[in-house]
Tab-separated table of C-alpha atoms and ligand atoms in Angstrom:
chain	number	residue	atom	x	y	z
T	14	UNK	CA	-210.101	383.052	-56.235
T	15	UNK	CA	-210.293	380.898	-59.028
T	16	UNK	CA	-208.620	377.514	-59.662
T	17	UNK	CA	-207.996	376.473	-62.489
T	18	UNK	CA	-208.556	372.788	-63.948
T	19	UNK	CA	-205.549	370.684	-65.680
T	20	UNK	CA	-204.928	371.386	-69.629
T	21	UNK	CA	-205.089	367.949	-71.222
T	22	UNK	CA	-204.914	368.429	-74.979
T	23	UNK	CA	-204.499	364.355	-74.922
T	24	UNK	CA	-208.808	363.967	-74.282
T	25	UNK	CA	-209.428	367.639	-76.498
T	26	UNK	CA	-211.346	368.919	-73.853
T	27	UNK	CA	-210.870	372.582	-73.402
T	28	UNK	CA	-213.262	375.456	-71.983
T	29	UNK	CA	-213.656	378.705	-72.347
T	30	UNK	CA	-213.034	381.374	-68.679
T	31	UNK	CA	-214.874	384.710	-69.003
T	32	UNK	CA	-213.587	386.983	-66.486
T	33	UNK	CA	-215.142	390.714	-66.629
T	34	UNK	CA	-215.941	393.448	-64.783
T	35	UNK	CA	-215.797	397.234	-65.024
T	36	UNK	CA	-212.731	399.720	-65.485
T	37	UNK	CA	-210.271	399.717	-62.236
T	38	UNK	CA	-211.715	396.040	-61.524
T	39	UNK	CA	-208.642	393.918	-61.734
T	40	UNK	CA	-209.813	391.920	-64.598
T	41	UNK	CA	-206.458	392.227	-66.399
T	42	UNK	CA	-204.674	391.312	-63.480
T	43	UNK	CA	-206.362	388.449	-63.166
T	44	UNK	CA	-206.570	387.194	-67.051
T	45	UNK	CA	-201.818	387.259	-66.246
T	46	UNK	CA	-202.587	385.864	-62.958
T	47	UNK	CA	-203.976	382.824	-64.703
T	48	UNK	CA	-201.743	383.336	-67.828
T	49	UNK	CA	-198.991	383.365	-65.128
T	50	UNK	CA	-199.705	379.999	-63.212
T	51	UNK	CA	-199.948	378.551	-66.714
T	52	UNK	CA	-196.645	379.015	-67.515
T	53	UNK	CA	-195.024	378.000	-63.869
T	54	UNK	CA	-196.879	374.452	-65.374
T	55	UNK	CA	-195.056	375.204	-67.966
T	56	UNK	CA	-197.889	375.226	-70.356
T	57	UNK	CA	-197.668	376.628	-74.044
T	58	UNK	CA	-199.321	379.942	-73.610
T	59	UNK	CA	-200.806	382.482	-76.665
T	60	UNK	CA	-202.011	386.253	-75.483
T	61	UNK	CA	-203.678	388.285	-77.829
T	62	UNK	CA	-205.034	391.856	-77.913
T	63	UNK	CA	-207.373	394.245	-80.221
T	64	UNK	CA	-204.502	396.072	-82.498
T	65	UNK	CA	-206.665	398.874	-81.267
T	66	UNK	CA	-205.543	398.998	-77.364
T	67	UNK	CA	-202.675	400.942	-78.238
T	68	UNK	CA	-202.552	402.515	-74.591
T	69	UNK	CA	-199.426	401.701	-73.457
T	70	UNK	CA	-197.557	399.549	-75.422
T	71	UNK	CA	-197.777	398.065	-78.983
T	72	UNK	CA	-196.992	394.442	-77.862
T	73	UNK	CA	-197.531	393.731	-73.853
T	74	UNK	CA	-201.017	393.312	-71.953
T	75	UNK	CA	-200.854	396.220	-69.432
T	76	UNK	CA	-203.173	396.144	-66.333
T	77	UNK	CA	-203.404	399.352	-64.732
T	78	UNK	CA	-201.341	398.531	-62.059
T	79	UNK	CA	-198.491	397.800	-64.632
T	80	UNK	CA	-197.944	394.284	-65.237
T	81	UNK	CA	-197.179	393.190	-68.177
T	82	UNK	CA	-196.957	390.027	-70.317
T	83	UNK	CA	-195.995	389.805	-74.093
T	84	UNK	CA	-198.606	389.700	-76.326
T	85	UNK	CA	-200.040	389.641	-80.016
T	86	UNK	CA	-202.051	392.122	-81.255
T	87	UNK	CA	-204.444	391.082	-84.105
T	88	UNK	CA	-206.794	392.872	-86.585
T	89	UNK	CA	-209.635	391.003	-86.069
T	90	UNK	CA	-210.990	387.871	-84.643
T	91	UNK	CA	-209.811	385.330	-87.014
T	92	UNK	CA	-206.500	386.456	-87.119
T	93	UNK	CA	-206.098	384.767	-83.405
T	94	UNK	CA	-206.436	381.207	-85.612
T	95	UNK	CA	-204.040	382.071	-87.530
T	96	UNK	CA	-201.545	382.301	-84.604
T	97	UNK	CA	-202.565	379.562	-82.989
T	98	UNK	CA	-200.995	376.007	-83.866
T	99	UNK	CA	-203.622	373.644	-81.637
T	100	UNK	CA	-201.503	370.699	-82.177
T	101	UNK	CA	-199.158	372.462	-79.754
T	102	UNK	CA	-201.230	375.123	-78.059
T	103	UNK	CA	-202.303	374.728	-74.253
T	104	UNK	CA	-203.672	377.780	-73.496
T	105	UNK	CA	-204.815	380.730	-74.983
T	106	UNK	CA	-205.201	384.233	-73.276
T	107	UNK	CA	-207.340	387.385	-75.211
T	108	UNK	CA	-207.214	391.039	-73.414
T	109	UNK	CA	-210.045	393.565	-74.301
T	110	UNK	CA	-212.314	391.148	-75.437
T	111	UNK	CA	-215.156	393.302	-75.850
T	112	UNK	CA	-213.510	394.825	-78.715
T	113	UNK	CA	-213.528	392.255	-81.290
T	114	UNK	CA	-216.145	391.855	-83.974
T	115	UNK	CA	-218.797	389.229	-83.264
T	116	UNK	CA	-217.079	386.609	-84.601
T	117	UNK	CA	-215.148	385.901	-81.640
T	118	UNK	CA	-217.675	383.968	-80.059
T	119	UNK	CA	-216.815	381.482	-82.535
T	120	UNK	CA	-213.251	381.791	-82.274
T	121	UNK	CA	-213.273	380.808	-78.561
T	122	UNK	CA	-215.643	377.954	-79.694
T	123	UNK	CA	-213.037	376.799	-81.640
T	124	UNK	CA	-210.851	377.321	-79.987
T	125	UNK	CA	-212.296	375.282	-76.609
T	126	UNK	CA	-213.628	372.603	-78.924
T	127	UNK	CA	-210.163	371.019	-80.295
T	128	UNK	CA	-209.059	370.565	-76.112
T	129	UNK	CA	-207.434	374.278	-76.040
T	130	UNK	CA	-207.950	376.899	-72.356
T	131	UNK	CA	-209.147	379.938	-73.569
T	132	UNK	CA	-208.903	382.753	-70.983
T	133	UNK	CA	-210.714	386.127	-72.501
T	134	UNK	CA	-210.953	389.445	-70.240
T	135	UNK	CA	-212.728	392.121	-70.686
T	136	UNK	CA	-215.677	395.242	-70.323
T	137	UNK	CA	-218.834	393.743	-69.634
T	138	UNK	CA	-220.798	396.829	-70.354
T	139	UNK	CA	-219.974	400.203	-71.861
T	140	UNK	CA	-219.549	403.548	-70.565
T	141	UNK	CA	-223.950	403.818	-70.561
T	142	UNK	CA	-224.128	400.883	-68.649
T	143	UNK	CA	-225.161	398.754	-71.881
T	144	UNK	CA	-223.535	395.469	-72.429
T	145	UNK	CA	-220.791	395.662	-74.773
T	146	UNK	CA	-220.650	393.698	-78.003
T	147	UNK	CA	-220.083	390.170	-77.801
T	148	UNK	CA	-219.731	389.742	-74.149
T	149	UNK	CA	-222.849	388.537	-73.541
T	150	UNK	CA	-222.695	386.267	-75.707
T	151	UNK	CA	-218.603	384.793	-74.465
T	152	UNK	CA	-220.707	384.905	-70.746
T	153	UNK	CA	-222.934	382.463	-72.211
T	154	UNK	CA	-220.926	379.837	-74.009
T	155	UNK	CA	-218.140	380.019	-70.931
T	156	UNK	CA	-217.917	377.313	-68.625
T	157	UNK	CA	-216.505	380.368	-65.827
T	158	UNK	CA	-217.277	383.708	-65.591
T	159	UNK	CA	-215.627	385.815	-63.429
T	160	UNK	CA	-217.075	389.013	-62.392
T	161	UNK	CA	-214.788	391.521	-60.808
T	162	UNK	CA	-215.252	394.930	-59.185
T	163	UNK	CA	-213.865	398.032	-58.779
T	164	UNK	CA	-214.751	400.181	-55.500
T	165	UNK	CA	-217.317	402.673	-56.196
T	166	UNK	CA	-214.999	406.578	-55.858
T	167	UNK	CA	-218.370	408.203	-54.536
T	168	UNK	CA	-219.457	405.460	-51.988
T	169	UNK	CA	-217.167	402.584	-51.428
T	170	UNK	CA	-219.597	399.934	-52.318
T	171	UNK	CA	-218.576	397.474	-54.596
T	172	UNK	CA	-218.773	399.135	-58.343
T	173	UNK	CA	-219.581	397.617	-61.334
T	174	UNK	CA	-220.007	400.732	-63.842
T	175	UNK	CA	-217.002	402.690	-65.724
T	176	UNK	CA	-218.643	406.381	-65.537
T	177	UNK	CA	-216.643	408.527	-68.724
T	178	UNK	CA	-215.490	411.545	-67.241
T	179	UNK	CA	-215.453	413.120	-70.092
T	180	UNK	CA	-218.320	414.358	-73.367
T	181	UNK	CA	-217.843	411.968	-75.947
T	182	UNK	CA	-220.785	409.704	-77.400
T	183	UNK	CA	-218.277	406.824	-78.781
T	184	UNK	CA	-218.759	403.646	-77.124
T	185	UNK	CA	-214.635	402.743	-78.358
T	186	UNK	CA	-212.545	405.069	-76.443
T	187	UNK	CA	-209.709	403.310	-74.906
T	188	UNK	CA	-209.443	403.849	-70.934
T	189	UNK	CA	-207.037	406.258	-69.538
T	190	UNK	CA	-207.195	406.627	-66.359
T	191	UNK	CA	-208.576	410.174	-65.803
T	192	UNK	CA	-211.000	409.426	-68.198
T	193	UNK	CA	-212.971	407.484	-66.119
T	194	UNK	CA	-214.670	406.020	-62.777
T	195	UNK	CA	-215.593	403.522	-60.791
T	196	UNK	CA	-219.605	403.718	-59.349
T	197	UNK	CA	-221.951	401.565	-58.088
T	198	UNK	CA	-225.310	401.270	-59.544
T	199	UNK	CA	-226.567	403.775	-56.934
T	200	UNK	CA	-223.964	406.280	-57.593
T	201	UNK	CA	-223.911	405.334	-61.419
T	202	UNK	CA	-228.091	406.165	-61.937
T	203	UNK	CA	-227.234	409.277	-59.511
T	204	UNK	CA	-224.684	410.749	-61.773
T	205	UNK	CA	-226.007	409.658	-65.132
T	206	UNK	CA	-229.959	411.198	-64.399
T	207	UNK	CA	-227.819	415.375	-63.380
T	208	UNK	CA	-225.416	414.495	-66.854
T	209	UNK	CA	-229.469	414.106	-69.114
T	210	UNK	CA	-230.833	416.683	-66.813
T	211	UNK	CA	-227.921	419.270	-68.013
T	212	UNK	CA	-227.390	417.822	-71.367
T	213	UNK	CA	-231.413	418.769	-71.795
T	214	UNK	CA	-230.800	422.106	-70.406
T	215	UNK	CA	-227.977	422.687	-73.088
T	216	UNK	CA	-230.640	422.761	-75.845
T	217	UNK	CA	-232.082	425.700	-76.333
T	218	UNK	CA	-236.378	426.203	-76.333
T	219	UNK	CA	-236.845	426.984	-80.311
T	220	UNK	CA	-237.957	430.597	-80.551
T	221	UNK	CA	-240.437	431.783	-82.981
T	222	UNK	CA	-237.687	433.674	-84.764
T	223	UNK	CA	-236.078	430.237	-85.869
T	224	UNK	CA	-238.923	428.712	-87.710
V	20	ZN	ZN1	-221.451	404.357	-55.075
């Protein structure tokens, strides 16, 4: 369990926490848990999410288990700085941080440098198992990284991959529950190999008439 440091705005010592993992790993729940604890401590909080993520509600960060809190949807990373009063805000939370442009790393650094505790949550890998946008950079500059795991639906091991169940090659496809399943490394590799074989067979060999 992650135990937080106390925010002390007077010495300008902020930091960055990254909560990452696959779909269904509980990373948004963990973000909201930390935000709630900051609320109990009467800290001034701002919560953001990318405007692209309008799955359930325009202004709430909603996790799959229907926890929710009010948040501000923003269209790019720079917009976050417009909303945060660095004189008064103590904690900034950002959900679905993998959807932001690459400026998000600078924005998080700037906020932390000015004494704010920055907590971000996001998918560390896309549906192909590739690192997602700025997540590797954020994990590198963060003071604390928590990797949350889901449970593999095929074998019950810890899962870190979000396998897409529908045919689409777009990296950004918003995560409806039934479009993805969490898989462990072993099962993900097995399924991906199968899919690649099927894709190869689907392309008919060129016949002489086509030439
Ligand atoms: Zn498995």
